Short mmCIF file of C-alpha atoms in Angstrom, two decimals:
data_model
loop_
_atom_site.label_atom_id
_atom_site.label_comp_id
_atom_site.label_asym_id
_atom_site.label_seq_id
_atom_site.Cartn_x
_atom_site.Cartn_y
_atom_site.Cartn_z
CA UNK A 1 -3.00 -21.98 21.56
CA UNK A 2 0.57 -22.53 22.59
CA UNK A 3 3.50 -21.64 19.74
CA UNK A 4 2.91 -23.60 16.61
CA UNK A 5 4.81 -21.68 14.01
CA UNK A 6 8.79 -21.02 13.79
CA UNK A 7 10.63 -20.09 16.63
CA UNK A 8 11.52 -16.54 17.21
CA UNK A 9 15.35 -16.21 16.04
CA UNK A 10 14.28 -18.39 13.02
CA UNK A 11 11.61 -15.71 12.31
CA UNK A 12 13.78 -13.21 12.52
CA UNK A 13 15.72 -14.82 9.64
CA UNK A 14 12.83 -16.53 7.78
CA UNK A 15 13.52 -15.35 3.82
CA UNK A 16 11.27 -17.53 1.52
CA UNK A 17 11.51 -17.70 -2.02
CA UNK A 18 8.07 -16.10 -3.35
CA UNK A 19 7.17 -16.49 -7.04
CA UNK A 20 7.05 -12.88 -8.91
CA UNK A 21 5.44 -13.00 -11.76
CA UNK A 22 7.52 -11.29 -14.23
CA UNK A 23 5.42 -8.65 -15.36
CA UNK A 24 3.98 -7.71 -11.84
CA UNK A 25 4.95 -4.08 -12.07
CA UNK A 26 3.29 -4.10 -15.67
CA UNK A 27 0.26 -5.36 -14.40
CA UNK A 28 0.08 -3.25 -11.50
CA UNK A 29 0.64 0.06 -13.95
CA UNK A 30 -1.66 -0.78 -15.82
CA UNK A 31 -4.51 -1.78 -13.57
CA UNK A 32 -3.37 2.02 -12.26
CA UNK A 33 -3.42 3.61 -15.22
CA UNK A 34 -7.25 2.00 -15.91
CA UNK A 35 -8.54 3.45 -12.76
CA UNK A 36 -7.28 6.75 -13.04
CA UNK A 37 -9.15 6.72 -16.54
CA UNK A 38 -12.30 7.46 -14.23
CA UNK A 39 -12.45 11.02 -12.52
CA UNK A 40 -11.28 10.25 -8.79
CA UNK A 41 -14.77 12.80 -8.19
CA UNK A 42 -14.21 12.54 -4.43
CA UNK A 43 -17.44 14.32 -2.47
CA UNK A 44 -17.04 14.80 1.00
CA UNK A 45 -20.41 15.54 2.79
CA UNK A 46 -20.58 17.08 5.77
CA UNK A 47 -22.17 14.98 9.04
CA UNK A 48 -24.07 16.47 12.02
CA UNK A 49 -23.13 14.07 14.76
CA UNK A 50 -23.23 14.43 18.47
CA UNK A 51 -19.57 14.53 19.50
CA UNK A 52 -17.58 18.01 20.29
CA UNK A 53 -14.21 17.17 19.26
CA UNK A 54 -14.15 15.66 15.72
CA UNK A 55 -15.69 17.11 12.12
CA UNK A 56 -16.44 13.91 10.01
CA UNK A 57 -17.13 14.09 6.36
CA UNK A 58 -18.79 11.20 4.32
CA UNK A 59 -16.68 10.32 1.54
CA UNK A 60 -17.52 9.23 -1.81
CA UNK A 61 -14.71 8.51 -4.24
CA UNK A 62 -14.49 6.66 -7.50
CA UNK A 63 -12.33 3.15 -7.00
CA UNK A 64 -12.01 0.19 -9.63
CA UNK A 65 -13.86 0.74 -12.70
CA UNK A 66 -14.92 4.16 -11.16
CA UNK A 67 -17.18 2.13 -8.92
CA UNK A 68 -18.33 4.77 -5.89
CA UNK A 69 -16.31 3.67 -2.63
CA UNK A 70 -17.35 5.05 0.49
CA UNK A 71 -15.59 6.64 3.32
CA UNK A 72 -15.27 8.42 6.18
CA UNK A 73 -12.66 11.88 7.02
CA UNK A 74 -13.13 12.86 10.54
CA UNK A 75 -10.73 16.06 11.50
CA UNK A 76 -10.16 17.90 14.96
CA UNK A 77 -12.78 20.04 15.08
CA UNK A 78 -12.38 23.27 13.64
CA UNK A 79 -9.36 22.61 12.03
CA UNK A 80 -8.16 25.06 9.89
CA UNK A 81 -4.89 24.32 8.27
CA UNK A 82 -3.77 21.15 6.44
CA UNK A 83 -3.25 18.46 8.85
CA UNK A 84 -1.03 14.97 8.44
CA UNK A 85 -3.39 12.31 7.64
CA UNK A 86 -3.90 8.38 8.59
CA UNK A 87 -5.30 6.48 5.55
CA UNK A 88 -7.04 3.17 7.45
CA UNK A 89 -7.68 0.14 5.66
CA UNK A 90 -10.35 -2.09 7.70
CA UNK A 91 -10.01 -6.40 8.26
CA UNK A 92 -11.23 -8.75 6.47
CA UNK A 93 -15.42 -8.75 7.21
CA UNK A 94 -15.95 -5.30 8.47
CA UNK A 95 -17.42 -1.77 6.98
CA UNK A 96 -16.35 1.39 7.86
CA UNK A 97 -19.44 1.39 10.77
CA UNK A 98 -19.88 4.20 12.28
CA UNK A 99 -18.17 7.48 12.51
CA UNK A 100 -17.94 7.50 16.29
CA UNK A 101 -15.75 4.08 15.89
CA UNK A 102 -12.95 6.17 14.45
CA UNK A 103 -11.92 8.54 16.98
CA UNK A 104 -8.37 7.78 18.17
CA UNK A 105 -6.42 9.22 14.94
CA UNK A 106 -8.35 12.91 14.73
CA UNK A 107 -8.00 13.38 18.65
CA UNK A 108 -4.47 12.72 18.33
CA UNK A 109 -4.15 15.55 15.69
CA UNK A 110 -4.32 14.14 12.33
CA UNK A 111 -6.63 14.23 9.81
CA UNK A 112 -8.55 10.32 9.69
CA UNK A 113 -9.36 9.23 6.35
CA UNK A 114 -11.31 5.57 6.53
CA UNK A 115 -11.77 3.41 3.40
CA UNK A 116 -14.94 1.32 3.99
CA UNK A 117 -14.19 -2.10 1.72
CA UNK A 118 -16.45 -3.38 -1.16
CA UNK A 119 -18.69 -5.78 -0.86
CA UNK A 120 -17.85 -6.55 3.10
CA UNK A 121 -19.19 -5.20 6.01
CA UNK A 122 -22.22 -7.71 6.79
CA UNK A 123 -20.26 -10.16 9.42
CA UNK A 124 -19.30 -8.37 12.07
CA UNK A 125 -20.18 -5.29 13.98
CA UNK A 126 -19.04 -2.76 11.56
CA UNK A 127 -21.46 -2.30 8.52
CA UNK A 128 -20.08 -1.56 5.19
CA UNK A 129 -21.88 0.88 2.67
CA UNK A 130 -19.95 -0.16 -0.70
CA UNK A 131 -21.35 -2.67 -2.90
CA UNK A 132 -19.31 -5.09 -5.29
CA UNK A 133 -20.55 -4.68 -8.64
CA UNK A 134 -18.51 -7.24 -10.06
CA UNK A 135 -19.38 -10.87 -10.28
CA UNK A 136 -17.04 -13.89 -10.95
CA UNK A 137 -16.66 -17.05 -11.42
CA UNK A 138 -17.87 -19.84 -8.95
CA UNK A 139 -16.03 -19.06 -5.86
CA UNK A 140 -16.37 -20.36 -2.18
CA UNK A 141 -18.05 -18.96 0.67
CA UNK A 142 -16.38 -15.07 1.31
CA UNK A 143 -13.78 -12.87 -0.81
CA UNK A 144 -10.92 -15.62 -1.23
CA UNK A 145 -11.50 -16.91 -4.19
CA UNK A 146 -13.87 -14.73 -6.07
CA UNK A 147 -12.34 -14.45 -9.84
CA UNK A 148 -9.03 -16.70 -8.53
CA UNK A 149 -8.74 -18.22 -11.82
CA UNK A 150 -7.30 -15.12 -13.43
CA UNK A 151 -5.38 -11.85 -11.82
CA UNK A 152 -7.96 -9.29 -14.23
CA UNK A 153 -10.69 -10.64 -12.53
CA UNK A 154 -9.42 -11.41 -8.28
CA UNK A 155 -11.16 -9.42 -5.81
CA UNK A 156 -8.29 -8.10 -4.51
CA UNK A 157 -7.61 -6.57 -7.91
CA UNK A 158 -10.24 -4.07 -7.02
CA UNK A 159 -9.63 -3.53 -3.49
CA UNK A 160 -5.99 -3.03 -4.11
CA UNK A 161 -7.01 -0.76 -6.64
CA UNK A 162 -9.27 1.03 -4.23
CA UNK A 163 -7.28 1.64 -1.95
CA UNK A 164 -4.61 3.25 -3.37
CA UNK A 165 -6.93 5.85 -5.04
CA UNK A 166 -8.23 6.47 -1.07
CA UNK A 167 -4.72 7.82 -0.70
CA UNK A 168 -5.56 10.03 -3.40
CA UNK A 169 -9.02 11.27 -2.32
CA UNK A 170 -7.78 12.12 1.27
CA UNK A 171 -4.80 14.07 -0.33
CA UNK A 172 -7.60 15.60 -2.55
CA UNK A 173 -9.12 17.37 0.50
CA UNK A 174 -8.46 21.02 1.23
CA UNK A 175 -7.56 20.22 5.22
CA UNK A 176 -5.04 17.43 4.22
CA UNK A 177 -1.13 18.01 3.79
CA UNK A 178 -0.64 15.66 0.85
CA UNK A 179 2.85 15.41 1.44
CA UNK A 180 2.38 14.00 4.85
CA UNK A 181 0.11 10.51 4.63
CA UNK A 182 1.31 7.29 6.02
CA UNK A 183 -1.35 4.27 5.35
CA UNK A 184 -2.32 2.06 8.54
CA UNK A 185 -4.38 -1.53 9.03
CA UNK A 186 -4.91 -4.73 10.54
CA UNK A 187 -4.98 -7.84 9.39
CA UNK A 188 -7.11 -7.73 5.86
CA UNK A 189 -6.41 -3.59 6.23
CA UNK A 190 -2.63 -4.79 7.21
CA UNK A 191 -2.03 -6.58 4.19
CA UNK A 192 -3.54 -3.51 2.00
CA UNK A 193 -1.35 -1.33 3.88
CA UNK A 194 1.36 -3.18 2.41
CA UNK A 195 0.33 -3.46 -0.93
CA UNK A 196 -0.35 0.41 -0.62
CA UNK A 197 3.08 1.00 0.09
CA UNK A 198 3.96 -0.81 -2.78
CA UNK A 199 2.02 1.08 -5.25
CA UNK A 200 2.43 4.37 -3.58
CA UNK A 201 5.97 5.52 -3.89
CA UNK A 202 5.65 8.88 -1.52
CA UNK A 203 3.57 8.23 1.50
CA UNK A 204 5.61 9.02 4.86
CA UNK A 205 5.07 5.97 6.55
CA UNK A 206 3.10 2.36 6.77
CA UNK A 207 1.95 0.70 9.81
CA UNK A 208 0.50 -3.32 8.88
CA UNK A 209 -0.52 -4.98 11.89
CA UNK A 210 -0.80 -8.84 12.07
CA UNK A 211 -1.21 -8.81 8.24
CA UNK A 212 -3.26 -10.67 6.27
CA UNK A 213 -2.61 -11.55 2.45
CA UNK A 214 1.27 -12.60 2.85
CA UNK A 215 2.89 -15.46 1.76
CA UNK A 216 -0.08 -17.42 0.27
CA UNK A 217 1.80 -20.66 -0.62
CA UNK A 218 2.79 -21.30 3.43
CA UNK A 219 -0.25 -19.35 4.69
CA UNK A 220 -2.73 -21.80 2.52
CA UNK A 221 -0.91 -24.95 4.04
CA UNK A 222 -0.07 -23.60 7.32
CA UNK A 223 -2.99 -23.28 8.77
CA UNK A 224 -6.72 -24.55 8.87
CA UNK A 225 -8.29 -21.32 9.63
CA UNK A 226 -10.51 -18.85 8.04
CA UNK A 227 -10.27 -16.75 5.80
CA UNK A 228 -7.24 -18.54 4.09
CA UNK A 229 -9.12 -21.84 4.80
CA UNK A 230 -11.84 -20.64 1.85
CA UNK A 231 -8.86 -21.33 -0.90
CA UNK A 232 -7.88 -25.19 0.44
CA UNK A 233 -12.11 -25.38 0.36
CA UNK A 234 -12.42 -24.16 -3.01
CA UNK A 235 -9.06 -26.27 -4.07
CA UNK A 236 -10.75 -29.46 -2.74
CA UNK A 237 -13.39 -29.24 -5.54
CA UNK A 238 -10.95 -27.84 -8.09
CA UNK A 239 -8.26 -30.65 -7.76
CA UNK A 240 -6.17 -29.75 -10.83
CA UNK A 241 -6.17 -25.77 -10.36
CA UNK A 242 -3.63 -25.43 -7.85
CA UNK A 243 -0.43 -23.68 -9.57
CA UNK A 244 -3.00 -21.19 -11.47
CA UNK A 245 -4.62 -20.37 -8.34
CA UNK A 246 -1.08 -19.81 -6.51
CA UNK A 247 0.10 -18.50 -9.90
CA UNK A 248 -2.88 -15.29 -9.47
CA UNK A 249 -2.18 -15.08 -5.77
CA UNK A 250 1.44 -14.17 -6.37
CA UNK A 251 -0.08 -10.42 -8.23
CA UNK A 252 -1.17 -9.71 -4.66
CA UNK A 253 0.68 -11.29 -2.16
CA UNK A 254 2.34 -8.72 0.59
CA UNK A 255 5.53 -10.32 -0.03
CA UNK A 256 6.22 -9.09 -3.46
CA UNK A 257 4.55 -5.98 -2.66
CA UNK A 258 6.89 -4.92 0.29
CA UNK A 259 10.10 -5.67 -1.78
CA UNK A 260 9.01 -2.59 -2.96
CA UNK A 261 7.96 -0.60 -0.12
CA UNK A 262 10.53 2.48 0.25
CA UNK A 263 8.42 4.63 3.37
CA UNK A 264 9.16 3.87 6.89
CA UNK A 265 7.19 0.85 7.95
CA UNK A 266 6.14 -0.38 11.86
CA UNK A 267 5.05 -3.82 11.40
CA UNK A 268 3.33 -6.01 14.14
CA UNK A 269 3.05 -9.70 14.84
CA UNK A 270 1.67 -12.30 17.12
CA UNK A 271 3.25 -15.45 18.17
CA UNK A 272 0.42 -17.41 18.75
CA UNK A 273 -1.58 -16.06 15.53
CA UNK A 274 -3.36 -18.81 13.85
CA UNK A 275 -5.33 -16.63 11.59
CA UNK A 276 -2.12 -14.99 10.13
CA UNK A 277 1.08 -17.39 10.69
CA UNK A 278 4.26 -15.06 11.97
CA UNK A 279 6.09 -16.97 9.87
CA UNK A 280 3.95 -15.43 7.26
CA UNK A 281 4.35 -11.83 8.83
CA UNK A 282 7.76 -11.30 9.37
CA UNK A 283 8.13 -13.01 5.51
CA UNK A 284 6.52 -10.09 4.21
CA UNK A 285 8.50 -7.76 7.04
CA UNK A 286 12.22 -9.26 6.34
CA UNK A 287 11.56 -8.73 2.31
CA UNK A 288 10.87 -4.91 3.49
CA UNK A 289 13.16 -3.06 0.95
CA UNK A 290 12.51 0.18 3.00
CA UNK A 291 15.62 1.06 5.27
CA UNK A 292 13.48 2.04 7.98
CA UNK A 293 11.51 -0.87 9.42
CA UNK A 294 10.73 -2.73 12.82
CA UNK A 295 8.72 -5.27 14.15
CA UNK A 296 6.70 -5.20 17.41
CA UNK A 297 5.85 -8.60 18.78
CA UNK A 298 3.54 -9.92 20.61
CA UNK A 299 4.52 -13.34 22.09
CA UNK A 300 1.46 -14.70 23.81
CA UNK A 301 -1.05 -13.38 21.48
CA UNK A 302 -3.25 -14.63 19.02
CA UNK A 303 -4.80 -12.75 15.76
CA UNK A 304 -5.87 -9.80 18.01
CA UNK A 305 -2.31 -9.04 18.14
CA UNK A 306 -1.24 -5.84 20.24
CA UNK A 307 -4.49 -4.71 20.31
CA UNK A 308 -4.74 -1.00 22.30
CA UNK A 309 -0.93 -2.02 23.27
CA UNK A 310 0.03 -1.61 19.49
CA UNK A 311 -1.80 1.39 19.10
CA UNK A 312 -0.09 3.36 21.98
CA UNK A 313 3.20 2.05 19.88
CA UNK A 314 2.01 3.76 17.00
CA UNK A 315 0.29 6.76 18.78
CA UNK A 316 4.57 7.28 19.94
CA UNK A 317 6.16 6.35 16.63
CA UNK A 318 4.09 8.07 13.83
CA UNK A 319 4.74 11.62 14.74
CA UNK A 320 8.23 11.69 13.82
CA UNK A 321 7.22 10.90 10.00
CA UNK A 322 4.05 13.07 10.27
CA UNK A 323 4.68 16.43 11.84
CA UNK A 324 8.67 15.98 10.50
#
């Protein structure tokens, strides 16, 4: 797929106008607030696995509605003292697999904390192990548009929610510096990672890849693939729900959530990305409020972005937040 979104030096520029719903911040302390009603209870179990260099823990925590959320920690082996940790947030389909997937973070020093996601996990190669146990409204095919009649009830309510108490279960863990996490995804994970470090006011760093979740309005009419496609599906049936439907998507679109993000923050884009627009990206990236930012892009690439390119670029750039 040749270019099909803006061109670069218009990207660069590209400032939308994204509806805030006035009492976004209220929302979002109180959906906090709920959670945190529910012990966090995090368990870490040890795991006998047949690799030298890594420790890995299984991780149960309490998320949304103190639902259990799975995990994986994997550490350097015999670590010791506290160690820097990457929170991971996974795209849109997958589990949190296996433990021997999640090697590159741990072998590079830090201590790997991986948030398996709700109710996903059974379309691609990477299981999940956390059930959903919330139901909705009649929804489309996948996670789009389950509860999209009403911000209480989205799915990304909970996994929003989730996520930012995984940041609080890895911190929780005796071998973790708490004062040293910076959040990483791509894709779905990207677009968490963003709404993470919009919640989470002290993390060290972010790192969203080709994020997912930005921009909803443009991404929705932009382009014709999935996941976003599952909303214009579900609006086709639902003829008259448009502006509530945009109306809920604006409590979780990565937009509104990095005019708040303060931490230092590597984004990532792809020219060619049909899946997530760049136009959508580098929306999300150039309402950054965070001093610190930059953009790595990938001109002749589609969703899969940098791929191991990108995470060489991080491998270089996270250590000066991390061991700082």
């Amino acid at each position: 797929m040749a270019l099909f979104d803006l061109p670069l030096d218009e990207l660069q520029e590209y400032r939308p106008d994204v509806p805030e719903p006035e009492d976004f911040d209220a929302f979002w302390e109180k959906t906090l607030a709920e959670a945190r009603e529910h012990d966090l209870d995090a368990r870490f179990e040890r795991v006998d696995i047949p690799l030298a260099g890594v420790d890995v823990f299984d991780v149960t925590f309490a998320g949304f509605g103190g639902h259990p959320i799975k995990g994986w920690l994997v550490l350097p082996a015999g670590a010791r003292e506290p160690l820097p940790a990457v929170v991971e947030y996974i795209g849109y389909g997958g589990g949190r697999g296996l433990p021997h997937m999640h090697l590159l973070w741990a072998t590079a020093g830090y201590a790997h904390f991986v948030m398996d996601t709700r109710g996903q996990g059974s379309s691609n190669a990477a299981q999940g192990d956390t059930a959903d146990p919330v139901g909705s409204a009649p929804a489309t095919s996948g996670f789009m548009t389950r509860g999209i009649e009403d911000p209480h009830e989205y799915y990304y309510r909970r996994l929003y929610t989730d996520a930012v108490r995984a940041v609080e279960a890895a911190r929780s863990h005796p071998l973790v510096d708490a004062s040293r996490v910076a959040a990483v995804g791509g894709s779905q994970g990207g677009g968490v990672t963003i709404a993470v470090g919009g919640l989470v006011p002290d993390l060290v760093a972010i790192a969203p890849d080709v994020p997912f979740l930005c921009h909803f309005r443009r991404s929705t009419t932009l382009t014709d693939r999935m996941p976003y496609r599952e909303i214009g599906i579900y609006l086709k049936a639902r003829r008259s729900d448009h502006e509530n439907v945009y109306r809920t998507l604006s409590y979780f679109d990565g937009v509104n959530f990095a005019a708040r993000g303060r931490a230092p923050a590597l984004f990532s884009a792809a020219l060619e990305d049909q899946t997530c627009p760049p136009s959508t990206v580098f929306a999300a990236f150039n309402a950054y409020a965070g001093r610190e930012r930059s953009m790595e892009v990938y001109s002749f690439n589609d969703h899969e972005g940098g791929g191991p390119y990108q995470e060489d670029v991080k491998l270089r750039w996270l250590p000066q937040y991390l061991r700082g």
